[in-house]
Amino acid sequence: MMTEPTPAASQPVEDGAKQRIFRAAEALVAEHGFEAISTRDIVAAAGVNIAAVNYHYGTKTKLMLDIFRTRAAELNRERTRLLRIATETQPGDARAILRALIEPPTLWISDDRRVALRFLNRARSEGPLEVRETIRTDVRHLRRFVDALAAALPALPRDELLWRFHFALGVLHHNQAADYARLAILSDDACAPDDRAALLRRLLDFIAGGFGLPPAA
Amino acid sequence: MMTEPTPAASQPVEDGAKQRIFRAAEALVAEHGFEAISTRDIVAAAGVNIAAVNYHYGTKTKLMLDIFRTRAAELNRERTRLLRIATETQPGDARAILRALIEPPTLWISDDRRVALRFLNRARSEGPLEVRETIRTDVRHLRRFVDALAAALPALPRDELLWRFHFALGVLHHNQAADYARLAILSDDACAPDDRAALLRRLLDFIAGGFGLPPAA
DNA sequence: TCCCGTATCAAACGCGTGTTTGACATGGGC
DNA sequence: GCCCATGTCAAACACGCGTTTGATACGGGA
């Protein structure tokens, strides 16, 4: 008798107005983008009065910041955990480091955290200035991966490493974003991101190949 | 004595109100995004009256569509030309095909068509529905590359090929978009996309590696 | 019982938006 | 000289935006 059955996402189980606003705003931004939705859209989806946003969050922008920080922290925590495991159990294995970077967002795509992931991507590209400035926090987080890769690939010059890391993030972000539409059309619906394991393998193979790593065992 | 000195971009040389609106809107969207700019911002930058946008283009959205179609056609034309050359002079060379895909947008980054390129990316991700729907046109264009790659890599299953193509487009788009900022911070400003030839080589190496191709000769 | 912090509500405020209007200027064709 | 198509202009339109207000309800502690 501890909690409600199961929360839809990793939000607190209580379902007060504040949480409903949080989740409605996250879902709407994930689907329609930052500028396309209004405070009135949010409160309509959340089933609360329009003044509730400002009462609980002060400002629409502060609400977005709150969502962003919550979700970014969740993602970074999971990645950091996997990175620690990788460097401890498979020291020097660059592929394992890349896997720690890639696996969390890729698995999120196919469960109920897909919404959180798409929100994060929207925020990074379209979000208000206050949101985009927190990218500097992300950089501190990503540097751990760069350093781990540098240690695992001592022969690779640092600028080459950084460029390839930059390209790898491009693949990741693109994959989290909207446009499976184009892939679906190109493939006559033969390619869909349903099979999590296969998607993760393909992503890891592609990025590891881009880093010049030999194919997996 | 044929034309004015040199047009800033590949627009007609005449500099009437219509062209000034075109270029001002393109530049503003490239820098600030689709929803962030208003008709009044555009006419202020273009030095024309506010009614000029609706007089010449009918609607703000139609203006954006006009810019998008113009620039997309330019990019696709250039890519198609390179693809034809590649398949004629280096038949069966997958790397040459990828180069035809990658080279035009990569070179645009470092000349005065950077604005056009960033507009195209903004449009694809944030643009109004009418703009994003023209992605289907792009798909017809991209299919030529998929088919050429399939012919050059007969051993690669089509679904694997399509996924890797999807990933490759991710790298490309990410690279055309805003965020060299993160790379600059990560590298302490050691990595900048100034050197066109080096950027093109790095991109091509990464994507060819992702396709499992051996390093270039 | 009274009180006060918490929360919700309908209504409104001021402002910026995309678009439209109607007047006015220009200039080549008859 | 007149006409009409082509542009340009200041002003205004209706509307949606984020935010604020002031009233009202609830509910546990003194």
Tab-separated table of C-alpha atoms (C1' of nucleotides) in Angstrom:
chain	number	residue	atom	x	y	z
A	1	MET	CA	0.000	0.000	0.000
A	2	MET	CA	2.896	2.287	-0.617
A	3	THR	CA	2.000	4.020	-3.863
A	4	GLU	CA	-0.494	4.205	-6.686
A	5	PRO	CA	-0.230	1.364	-9.187
A	6	THR	CA	2.434	2.751	-11.575
A	7	PRO	CA	3.285	6.272	-12.626
A	8	ALA	CA	3.272	6.797	-16.397
A	9	ALA	CA	6.747	8.299	-16.287
A	10	SER	CA	9.262	8.736	-13.515
A	11	GLN	CA	7.344	11.547	-11.873
A	12	PRO	CA	6.183	11.449	-8.259
A	13	VAL	CA	3.150	9.276	-7.861
A	14	GLU	CA	0.904	11.970	-6.481
A	15	ASP	CA	-1.183	13.411	-9.255
A	16	GLY	CA	-1.850	16.946	-8.094
A	17	ALA	CA	-2.240	19.897	-10.391
A	18	LYS	CA	1.497	20.538	-10.404
A	19	GLN	CA	2.337	17.065	-11.670
A	20	ARG	CA	-0.434	17.108	-14.233
A	21	ILE	CA	0.901	20.389	-15.610
A	22	PHE	CA	4.418	18.936	-15.709
A	23	ARG	CA	3.381	15.912	-17.685
A	24	ALA	CA	0.964	17.707	-20.001
A	25	ALA	CA	3.570	20.327	-20.886
A	26	GLU	CA	6.224	17.687	-21.475
A	27	ALA	CA	3.985	15.680	-23.774
A	28	LEU	CA	2.778	18.691	-25.730
A	29	VAL	CA	6.273	20.048	-26.274
A	30	ALA	CA	7.528	16.607	-27.269
A	31	GLU	CA	4.844	16.347	-29.907
A	32	HIS	CA	4.400	19.882	-31.185
A	33	GLY	CA	7.513	21.849	-30.268
A	34	PHE	CA	8.253	24.698	-27.944
A	35	GLU	CA	6.764	27.718	-29.636
A	36	ALA	CA	3.787	25.898	-31.054
A	37	ILE	CA	2.059	25.343	-27.726
A	38	SER	CA	0.504	27.907	-25.417
A	39	THR	CA	-0.149	28.067	-21.719
A	40	ARG	CA	-3.801	27.533	-22.545
A	41	ASP	CA	-2.982	24.330	-24.436
A	42	ILE	CA	-1.105	23.050	-21.414
A	43	VAL	CA	-3.816	23.770	-18.863
A	44	ALA	CA	-6.464	22.326	-21.152
A	45	ALA	CA	-4.536	19.069	-21.463
A	46	ALA	CA	-3.825	19.016	-17.739
A	47	GLY	CA	-7.389	19.847	-16.772
A	48	VAL	CA	-6.443	22.751	-14.530
A	49	ASN	CA	-7.137	26.450	-14.450
A	50	ILE	CA	-4.944	28.751	-16.466
A	51	ALA	CA	-3.622	30.517	-13.377
A	52	ALA	CA	-2.251	27.227	-12.045
A	53	VAL	CA	0.858	27.366	-14.254
A	54	ASN	CA	1.929	30.665	-12.828
A	55	TYR	CA	0.910	29.691	-9.329
A	56	HIS	CA	2.991	26.515	-9.279
A	57	TYR	CA	5.850	27.409	-11.603
A	58	GLY	CA	5.907	31.184	-11.781
A	59	THR	CA	6.375	31.312	-15.508
A	60	LYS	CA	5.968	29.187	-18.603
A	61	THR	CA	9.713	29.323	-19.138
A	62	LYS	CA	10.433	28.232	-15.563
A	63	LEU	CA	8.105	25.285	-16.066
A	64	MET	CA	10.079	24.263	-19.135
A	65	LEU	CA	13.339	24.662	-17.253
A	66	ASP	CA	12.021	22.455	-14.473
A	67	ILE	CA	11.044	19.716	-16.903
A	68	PHE	CA	14.331	19.989	-18.743
A	69	ARG	CA	16.492	19.788	-15.641
A	70	THR	CA	14.524	16.854	-14.269
A	71	ARG	CA	14.786	14.795	-17.430
A	72	ALA	CA	18.368	15.749	-18.270
A	73	ALA	CA	19.456	14.726	-14.778
A	74	GLU	CA	17.726	11.365	-15.173
A	75	LEU	CA	19.399	10.687	-18.495
A	76	ASN	CA	22.838	11.803	-17.351
A	77	ARG	CA	22.600	9.745	-14.173
A	78	GLU	CA	21.831	6.616	-16.134
A	79	ARG	CA	24.638	7.236	-18.610
A	80	THR	CA	27.147	7.943	-15.867
A	81	ARG	CA	26.209	4.731	-14.111
A	82	LEU	CA	26.799	2.705	-17.270
A	83	LEU	CA	30.058	4.510	-17.952
A	84	ARG	CA	31.347	3.645	-14.492
A	85	ILE	CA	30.422	0.006	-14.978
A	86	ALA	CA	32.064	-0.026	-18.410
A	87	THR	CA	35.349	1.475	-17.279
A	88	GLU	CA	35.484	-0.820	-14.266
A	89	THR	CA	34.572	-4.118	-15.911
A	90	GLN	CA	35.941	-3.527	-19.426
A	91	PRO	CA	38.787	-1.036	-19.004
A	92	GLY	CA	40.185	0.210	-22.308
A	93	ASP	CA	37.190	-1.018	-24.298
A	94	ALA	CA	36.120	1.971	-26.407
A	95	ARG	CA	33.062	0.154	-27.689
A	96	ALA	CA	31.800	-0.341	-24.137
A	97	ILE	CA	32.206	3.394	-23.483
A	98	LEU	CA	30.236	4.242	-26.609
A	99	ARG	CA	27.591	1.789	-25.514
A	100	ALA	CA	27.204	3.614	-22.193
A	101	LEU	CA	26.631	6.810	-24.155
A	102	ILE	CA	24.193	5.315	-26.612
A	103	GLU	CA	22.194	2.777	-24.659
A	104	PRO	CA	20.111	4.939	-22.297
A	105	PRO	CA	18.567	7.270	-24.881
A	106	THR	CA	18.107	4.409	-27.329
A	107	LEU	CA	16.194	2.336	-24.817
A	108	TRP	CA	14.138	5.356	-23.798
A	109	ILE	CA	12.905	5.634	-27.386
A	110	SER	CA	10.843	2.506	-27.071
A	111	ASP	CA	9.352	2.846	-23.604
A	112	ASP	CA	7.258	5.505	-21.906
A	113	ARG	CA	10.261	7.793	-21.568
A	114	ARG	CA	10.185	8.495	-25.297
A	115	VAL	CA	8.250	11.617	-24.392
A	116	ALA	CA	10.984	12.784	-22.026
A	117	LEU	CA	13.601	12.146	-24.676
A	118	ARG	CA	11.805	14.083	-27.373
A	119	PHE	CA	11.273	16.925	-24.927
A	120	LEU	CA	15.002	17.063	-24.262
A	121	ASN	CA	15.776	17.251	-27.954
A	122	ARG	CA	13.201	19.919	-28.615
A	123	ALA	CA	14.542	21.893	-25.696
A	124	ARG	CA	18.110	21.727	-26.893
A	125	SER	CA	17.330	23.005	-30.373
A	126	GLU	CA	14.235	25.195	-30.067
A	127	GLY	CA	14.006	25.949	-26.386
A	128	PRO	CA	14.225	29.359	-24.759
A	129	LEU	CA	17.637	30.807	-24.100
A	130	GLU	CA	17.552	29.863	-20.418
A	131	VAL	CA	17.112	26.228	-21.374
A	132	ARG	CA	19.725	26.140	-24.081
A	133	GLU	CA	22.285	27.708	-21.792
A	134	THR	CA	22.219	24.655	-19.570
A	135	ILE	CA	24.016	22.877	-22.395
A	136	ARG	CA	27.152	23.886	-20.553
A	137	THR	CA	26.117	21.508	-17.792
A	138	ASP	CA	25.759	18.772	-20.349
A	139	VAL	CA	29.253	19.495	-21.543
A	140	ARG	CA	30.696	18.678	-18.155
A	141	HIS	CA	28.836	15.414	-18.282
A	142	LEU	CA	29.948	14.575	-21.821
A	143	ARG	CA	33.570	15.368	-21.066
A	144	ARG	CA	33.729	12.222	-18.946
A	145	PHE	CA	32.980	10.197	-22.037
A	146	VAL	CA	35.549	12.067	-24.091
A	147	ASP	CA	38.177	11.469	-21.436
A	148	ALA	CA	37.306	7.796	-21.163
A	149	LEU	CA	37.501	7.420	-24.925
A	150	ALA	CA	40.831	9.231	-25.014
A	151	ALA	CA	42.191	6.794	-22.458
A	152	ALA	CA	40.884	3.832	-24.431
A	153	LEU	CA	42.169	5.151	-27.773
A	154	PRO	CA	45.572	6.648	-26.930
A	155	ALA	CA	46.712	6.607	-30.571
A	156	LEU	CA	43.834	8.848	-31.726
A	157	PRO	CA	44.670	12.577	-31.726
A	158	ARG	CA	42.376	14.530	-29.440
A	159	ASP	CA	40.947	16.757	-32.140
A	160	GLU	CA	40.069	13.743	-34.277
A	161	LEU	CA	38.470	12.145	-31.227
A	162	LEU	CA	36.425	15.253	-30.506
A	163	TRP	CA	35.193	15.521	-34.091
A	164	ARG	CA	34.124	11.900	-34.134
A	165	PHE	CA	32.414	12.365	-30.779
A	166	HIS	CA	30.610	15.363	-32.253
A	167	PHE	CA	29.477	13.273	-35.218
A	168	ALA	CA	28.346	10.474	-32.900
A	169	LEU	CA	26.154	12.888	-30.947
A	170	GLY	CA	24.662	13.940	-34.265
A	171	VAL	CA	23.568	10.400	-35.009
A	172	LEU	CA	22.136	10.054	-31.520
A	173	HIS	CA	20.174	13.296	-31.578
A	174	HIS	CA	18.843	12.703	-35.059
A	175	ASN	CA	17.696	9.294	-33.949
A	176	GLN	CA	15.856	10.675	-30.963
A	177	ALA	CA	14.139	13.365	-32.960
A	178	ALA	CA	11.095	13.439	-35.139
A	179	ASP	CA	11.992	12.040	-38.420
A	180	TYR	CA	11.619	8.375	-38.640
A	181	ALA	CA	9.068	9.572	-41.179
A	182	ARG	CA	11.669	9.891	-43.895
A	183	LEU	CA	13.195	6.531	-43.092
A	184	ALA	CA	9.756	4.962	-43.104
A	185	ILE	CA	8.992	6.370	-46.545
A	186	LEU	CA	12.401	5.487	-47.941
A	187	SER	CA	12.041	1.927	-46.726
A	188	ASP	CA	8.350	1.485	-47.523
A	189	ASP	CA	7.777	1.027	-43.790
A	190	ALA	CA	10.292	-1.815	-43.622
A	191	CYS	CA	12.441	0.059	-41.081
A	192	ALA	CA	10.879	0.976	-37.745
A	193	PRO	CA	12.553	1.512	-34.382
A	194	ASP	CA	10.441	-1.149	-32.677
A	195	ASP	CA	13.173	-3.690	-32.071
A	196	ARG	CA	15.184	-2.065	-29.291
A	197	ALA	CA	18.018	-4.560	-29.348
A	198	ALA	CA	18.441	-4.348	-33.113
A	199	LEU	CA	18.320	-0.551	-33.112
A	200	LEU	CA	20.925	-0.397	-30.364
A	201	ARG	CA	23.178	-2.828	-32.212
A	202	ARG	CA	22.873	-0.921	-35.488
A	203	LEU	CA	23.562	2.397	-33.812
A	204	LEU	CA	26.543	1.064	-31.936
A	205	ASP	CA	27.925	-0.623	-35.055
A	206	PHE	CA	27.595	2.559	-37.075
A	207	ILE	CA	29.186	4.825	-34.488
A	208	ALA	CA	31.929	2.360	-33.594
A	209	GLY	CA	32.654	2.046	-37.310
A	210	GLY	CA	32.849	5.820	-37.539
A	211	PHE	CA	35.438	5.734	-34.763
A	212	GLY	CA	37.405	3.233	-36.800
A	213	LEU	CA	36.806	0.389	-34.365
A	214	PRO	CA	36.759	-3.151	-35.745
A	215	PRO	CA	33.347	-4.882	-35.973
A	216	ALA	CA	32.068	-6.405	-32.740
A	217	ALA	CA	33.033	-9.948	-31.820
B	1	MET	CA	28.977	44.765	-67.587
B	2	MET	CA	26.472	41.994	-67.320
B	3	THR	CA	25.407	42.158	-63.686
B	4	GLU	CA	25.965	43.891	-60.418
B	5	PRO	CA	29.283	43.004	-58.745
B	6	THR	CA	28.232	39.854	-56.876
B	7	PRO	CA	25.006	38.879	-55.203
B	8	ALA	CA	25.392	37.937	-51.564
B	9	ALA	CA	23.654	34.634	-52.148
B	10	SER	CA	22.417	32.933	-55.258
B	11	GLN	CA	19.373	35.181	-55.582
B	12	PRO	CA	18.640	37.256	-58.664
B	13	VAL	CA	20.798	40.332	-58.837
B	14	GLU	CA	17.934	42.804	-58.804
B	15	ASP	CA	17.391	44.059	-55.303
B	16	GLY	CA	13.731	44.974	-55.239
B	17	ALA	CA	11.531	44.740	-52.178
B	18	LYS	CA	10.657	41.131	-52.934
B	19	GLN	CA	14.284	40.002	-52.959
B	20	ARG	CA	15.129	42.006	-49.864
B	21	ILE	CA	12.258	40.326	-48.025
B	22	PHE	CA	13.434	36.922	-49.239
B	23	ARG	CA	16.947	37.403	-47.987
B	24	ALA	CA	16.027	39.111	-44.736
B	25	ALA	CA	13.570	36.361	-43.840
B	26	GLU	CA	16.066	33.652	-44.728
B	27	ALA	CA	18.784	35.207	-42.604
B	28	LEU	CA	16.515	35.853	-39.621
B	29	VAL	CA	15.118	32.331	-39.636
B	30	ALA	CA	18.593	30.857	-40.005
B	31	GLU	CA	19.770	32.759	-36.955
B	32	HIS	CA	16.756	32.835	-34.673
B	33	GLY	CA	14.417	30.058	-35.759
B	34	PHE	CA	10.991	29.943	-37.298
B	35	GLU	CA	8.655	30.933	-34.519
B	36	ALA	CA	10.990	33.440	-32.941
B	37	ILE	CA	10.747	35.994	-35.741
B	38	SER	CA	7.759	38.093	-36.745
B	39	THR	CA	6.649	39.711	-39.946
B	40	ARG	CA	7.656	43.018	-38.421
B	41	ASP	CA	11.177	41.731	-37.774
B	42	ILE	CA	11.442	40.730	-41.413
B	43	VAL	CA	10.245	44.001	-42.872
B	44	ALA	CA	12.450	45.974	-40.485
B	45	ALA	CA	15.522	44.024	-41.612
B	46	ALA	CA	14.498	44.333	-45.255
B	47	GLY	CA	13.698	48.031	-44.996
B	48	VAL	CA	10.232	47.701	-46.476
B	49	ASN	CA	6.714	48.371	-45.336
B	50	ILE	CA	4.882	45.706	-43.394
B	51	ALA	CA	2.262	45.247	-46.092
B	52	ALA	CA	4.961	44.292	-48.601
B	53	VAL	CA	5.199	40.724	-47.311
B	54	ASN	CA	1.557	40.034	-47.967
B	55	TYR	CA	1.611	41.960	-51.233
B	56	HIS	CA	4.533	39.972	-52.672
B	57	TYR	CA	4.102	36.583	-51.016
B	58	GLY	CA	0.517	36.482	-49.778
B	59	THR	CA	1.383	35.040	-46.418
B	60	LYS	CA	4.289	34.623	-44.068
B	61	THR	CA	4.049	30.863	-44.488
B	62	LYS	CA	4.059	31.128	-48.292
B	63	LEU	CA	7.182	33.252	-48.055
B	64	MET	CA	8.859	30.539	-46.019
B	65	LEU	CA	7.738	27.887	-48.482
B	66	ASP	CA	9.175	29.935	-51.343
B	67	ILE	CA	12.546	30.229	-49.610
B	68	PHE	CA	12.550	26.564	-48.684
B	69	ARG	CA	11.741	25.324	-52.170
B	70	THR	CA	14.320	27.606	-53.760
B	71	ARG	CA	17.145	26.502	-51.478
B	72	ALA	CA	16.209	22.829	-51.385
B	73	ALA	CA	16.161	22.746	-55.175
B	74	GLU	CA	19.607	24.321	-55.310
B	75	LEU	CA	21.050	21.805	-52.881
B	76	ASN	CA	19.420	18.814	-54.525
B	77	ARG	CA	20.551	19.924	-57.982
B	78	GLU	CA	24.142	20.139	-56.832
B	79	ARG	CA	24.016	16.763	-55.131
B	80	THR	CA	22.432	15.104	-58.127
B	81	ARG	CA	25.109	16.505	-60.429
B	82	LEU	CA	27.859	15.079	-58.213
B	83	LEU	CA	26.070	11.741	-57.955
B	84	ARG	CA	25.903	11.464	-61.741
B	85	ILE	CA	29.594	12.245	-62.041
B	86	ALA	CA	30.423	9.720	-59.315
B	87	THR	CA	28.448	6.853	-60.816
B	88	GLU	CA	29.857	7.586	-64.277
B	89	THR	CA	33.517	8.023	-63.425
B	90	GLN	CA	33.780	5.739	-60.378
B	91	PRO	CA	31.084	3.099	-60.840
B	92	GLY	CA	30.664	0.825	-57.821
B	93	ASP	CA	32.573	3.174	-55.509
B	94	ALA	CA	30.347	3.599	-52.452
B	95	ARG	CA	32.637	6.199	-50.968
B	96	ALA	CA	32.264	8.383	-54.052
B	97	ILE	CA	28.480	8.162	-53.730
B	98	LEU	CA	28.625	9.190	-50.091
B	99	ARG	CA	30.876	12.052	-51.067
B	100	ALA	CA	28.274	13.336	-53.528
B	101	LEU	CA	25.763	13.329	-50.665
B	102	ILE	CA	28.044	15.011	-48.173
B	103	GLU	CA	30.100	17.463	-50.136
B	104	PRO	CA	27.539	20.093	-51.165
B	105	PRO	CA	26.105	20.872	-47.718
B	106	THR	CA	29.536	20.664	-46.145
B	107	LEU	CA	30.990	23.193	-48.530
B	108	TRP	CA	27.974	25.439	-48.088
B	109	ILE	CA	28.751	25.633	-44.384
B	110	SER	CA	31.815	27.737	-44.979
B	111	ASP	CA	30.676	30.090	-47.710
B	112	ASP	CA	27.839	32.559	-47.998
B	113	ARG	CA	25.306	29.771	-48.456
B	114	ARG	CA	25.653	28.845	-44.797
B	115	VAL	CA	22.542	30.946	-44.266
B	116	ALA	CA	20.591	28.944	-46.816
B	117	LEU	CA	21.734	25.699	-45.239
B	118	ARG	CA	20.729	26.691	-41.739
B	119	PHE	CA	17.392	27.857	-43.054
B	120	LEU	CA	16.816	24.446	-44.598
B	121	ASN	CA	17.553	22.705	-41.326
B	122	ARG	CA	15.366	25.007	-39.302
B	123	ALA	CA	12.586	24.494	-41.780
B	124	ARG	CA	12.828	20.729	-41.643
B	125	SER	CA	12.603	20.551	-37.861
B	126	GLU	CA	10.640	23.608	-36.735
B	127	GLY	CA	8.940	24.815	-39.881
B	128	PRO	CA	5.210	25.019	-40.483
B	129	LEU	CA	3.407	21.902	-41.575
B	130	GLU	CA	3.289	22.973	-45.214
B	131	VAL	CA	7.078	23.169	-45.247
B	132	ARG	CA	7.725	19.917	-43.461
B	133	GLU	CA	5.412	18.076	-45.818
B	134	THR	CA	7.728	18.771	-48.721
B	135	ILE	CA	10.076	16.272	-47.104
B	136	ARG	CA	8.379	13.760	-49.351
B	137	THR	CA	9.973	15.519	-52.278
B	138	ASP	CA	13.339	15.171	-50.617
B	139	VAL	CA	12.715	11.478	-50.238
B	140	ARG	CA	12.463	11.033	-53.991
B	141	HIS	CA	15.781	12.801	-54.277
B	142	LEU	CA	17.455	10.749	-51.560
B	143	ARG	CA	16.236	7.473	-53.009
B	144	ARG	CA	18.670	7.912	-55.877
B	145	PHE	CA	21.507	7.789	-53.381
B	146	VAL	CA	20.067	4.747	-51.651
B	147	ASP	CA	19.742	2.951	-54.972
B	148	ALA	CA	23.260	3.885	-56.019
B	149	LEU	CA	24.623	2.659	-52.681
B	150	ALA	CA	22.665	-0.571	-53.000
B	151	ALA	CA	24.224	-1.168	-56.388
B	152	ALA	CA	27.704	-0.427	-55.030
B	153	LEU	CA	27.225	-2.605	-51.930
B	154	PRO	CA	25.317	-5.656	-53.200
B	155	ALA	CA	26.243	-7.744	-50.150
B	156	LEU	CA	24.592	-5.317	-47.704
B	157	PRO	CA	20.945	-6.128	-46.898
B	158	ARG	CA	18.628	-3.317	-47.875
B	159	ASP	CA	17.315	-2.696	-44.374
B	160	GLU	CA	20.840	-2.420	-42.994
B	161	LEU	CA	21.680	-0.034	-45.825
B	162	LEU	CA	18.644	2.123	-45.081
B	163	TRP	CA	19.425	2.305	-41.383
B	164	ARG	CA	23.010	3.341	-42.041
B	165	PHE	CA	21.782	5.911	-44.556
B	166	HIS	CA	19.426	7.233	-41.885
B	167	PHE	CA	22.310	7.505	-39.436
B	168	ALA	CA	24.461	9.237	-42.044
B	169	LEU	CA	21.786	11.881	-42.598
B	170	GLY	CA	21.770	12.400	-38.842
B	171	VAL	CA	25.445	13.256	-38.846
B	172	LEU	CA	24.939	15.605	-41.774
B	173	HIS	CA	21.992	17.458	-40.304
B	174	HIS	CA	23.572	17.782	-36.913
B	175	ASN	CA	26.631	19.219	-38.551
B	176	GLN	CA	24.635	21.783	-40.470
B	177	ALA	CA	22.719	22.882	-37.410
B	178	ALA	CA	23.450	25.250	-34.597
B	179	ASP	CA	25.567	23.469	-32.182
B	180	TYR	CA	29.179	23.773	-32.874
B	181	ALA	CA	28.889	25.524	-29.528
B	182	ARG	CA	29.110	22.288	-27.606
B	183	LEU	CA	32.024	21.037	-29.682
B	184	ALA	CA	33.793	24.345	-29.191
B	185	ILE	CA	33.408	24.125	-25.415
B	186	LEU	CA	34.380	20.467	-25.275
B	187	SER	CA	37.516	21.154	-27.277
B	188	ASP	CA	38.431	24.512	-25.701
B	189	ASP	CA	37.912	26.073	-29.134
B	190	ALA	CA	40.412	23.711	-30.728
B	191	CYS	CA	37.783	22.353	-33.125
B	192	ALA	CA	36.138	24.771	-35.536
B	193	PRO	CA	34.599	24.069	-38.947
B	194	ASP	CA	36.847	26.590	-40.703
B	195	ASP	CA	38.919	24.126	-42.671
B	196	ARG	CA	36.490	22.944	-45.331
B	197	ALA	CA	38.695	20.215	-46.719
B	198	ALA	CA	39.480	18.763	-43.291
B	199	LEU	CA	35.822	18.878	-42.221
B	200	LEU	CA	34.758	17.143	-45.406
B	201	ARG	CA	37.430	14.468	-44.973
B	202	ARG	CA	36.472	13.854	-41.333
B	203	LEU	CA	32.788	13.636	-42.158
B	204	LEU	CA	33.383	11.291	-45.051
B	205	ASP	CA	35.725	9.109	-42.999
B	206	PHE	CA	33.221	8.858	-40.171
B	207	ILE	CA	30.245	8.032	-42.363
B	208	ALA	CA	32.187	5.640	-44.610
B	209	GLY	CA	33.434	3.935	-41.441
B	210	GLY	CA	29.844	3.676	-40.253
B	211	PHE	CA	29.011	1.941	-43.520
B	212	GLY	CA	31.812	-0.512	-42.861
B	213	LEU	CA	33.931	0.763	-45.735
B	214	PRO	CA	37.705	0.476	-45.385
B	215	PRO	CA	39.656	3.699	-44.745
B	216	ALA	CA	40.338	5.815	-47.809
B	217	ALA	CA	43.442	5.146	-49.840
C	1	DT	C1'	-14.249	29.205	16.592
C	2	DC	C1'	-11.166	31.729	14.509
C	3	DC	C1'	-7.225	32.024	11.598
C	4	DC	C1'	-4.069	31.668	7.980
C	5	DG	C1'	-1.563	29.349	4.431
C	6	DT	C1'	-2.664	26.663	0.376
C	7	DA	C1'	-5.039	26.157	-3.708
C	8	DT	C1'	-8.368	26.972	-7.379
C	9	DC	C1'	-11.266	29.816	-10.115
C	10	DA	C1'	-13.395	33.294	-13.722
C	11	DA	C1'	-12.200	37.406	-15.558
C	12	DA	C1'	-9.420	40.667	-17.236
C	13	DC	C1'	-4.938	43.242	-18.600
C	14	DG	C1'	-1.558	44.766	-21.885
C	15	DC	C1'	0.793	43.507	-25.705
C	16	DG	C1'	2.520	41.476	-30.044
C	17	DT	C1'	0.930	38.800	-33.749
C	18	DG	C1'	-0.343	38.059	-38.976
C	19	DT	C1'	-3.135	40.243	-41.995
C	20	DT	C1'	-6.124	43.849	-44.327
C	21	DT	C1'	-7.604	48.263	-45.703
C	22	DG	C1'	-7.848	52.359	-48.461
C	23	DA	C1'	-5.211	56.172	-49.887
C	24	DC	C1'	-1.462	57.655	-52.591
C	25	DA	C1'	2.655	57.678	-55.838
C	26	DT	C1'	4.720	56.267	-60.178
C	27	DG	C1'	5.222	55.533	-65.010
C	28	DG	C1'	4.762	53.313	-69.514
C	29	DG	C1'	0.903	52.534	-73.290
C	30	DC	C1'	-2.832	54.467	-76.047
D	1	DG	C1'	-4.058	63.855	-71.106
D	2	DC	C1'	-5.816	59.960	-69.359
D	3	DC	C1'	-5.681	55.214	-67.670
D	4	DC	C1'	-4.580	51.366	-65.250
D	5	DA	C1'	-1.338	48.110	-63.386
D	6	DT	C1'	2.218	48.048	-60.077
D	7	DG	C1'	4.043	49.274	-55.601
D	8	DT	C1'	4.358	51.506	-51.326
D	9	DC	C1'	2.559	53.487	-47.243
D	10	DA	C1'	0.379	54.557	-42.348
D	11	DA	C1'	-3.167	52.916	-39.850
D	12	DA	C1'	-6.043	49.722	-38.143
D	13	DC	C1'	-8.192	45.014	-37.501
D	14	DA	C1'	-9.244	40.846	-34.796
D	15	DC	C1'	-7.090	37.589	-32.168
D	16	DG	C1'	-4.101	34.755	-29.164
D	17	DC	C1'	-0.475	35.259	-26.085
D	18	DG	C1'	1.662	35.074	-21.087
D	19	DT	C1'	0.531	36.881	-16.954
D	20	DT	C1'	-2.129	39.090	-13.043
D	21	DT	C1'	-5.919	40.084	-10.176
D	22	DG	C1'	-9.216	39.521	-6.525
D	23	DA	C1'	-12.642	36.503	-4.878
D	24	DT	C1'	-13.611	32.117	-2.990
D	25	DA	C1'	-13.107	27.537	-0.999
D	26	DC	C1'	-10.798	24.228	1.947
D	27	DG	C1'	-8.623	22.370	6.205
D	28	DG	C1'	-5.499	21.530	9.995
D	29	DG	C1'	-3.414	24.075	14.329
D	30	DA	C1'	-4.138	27.209	18.270
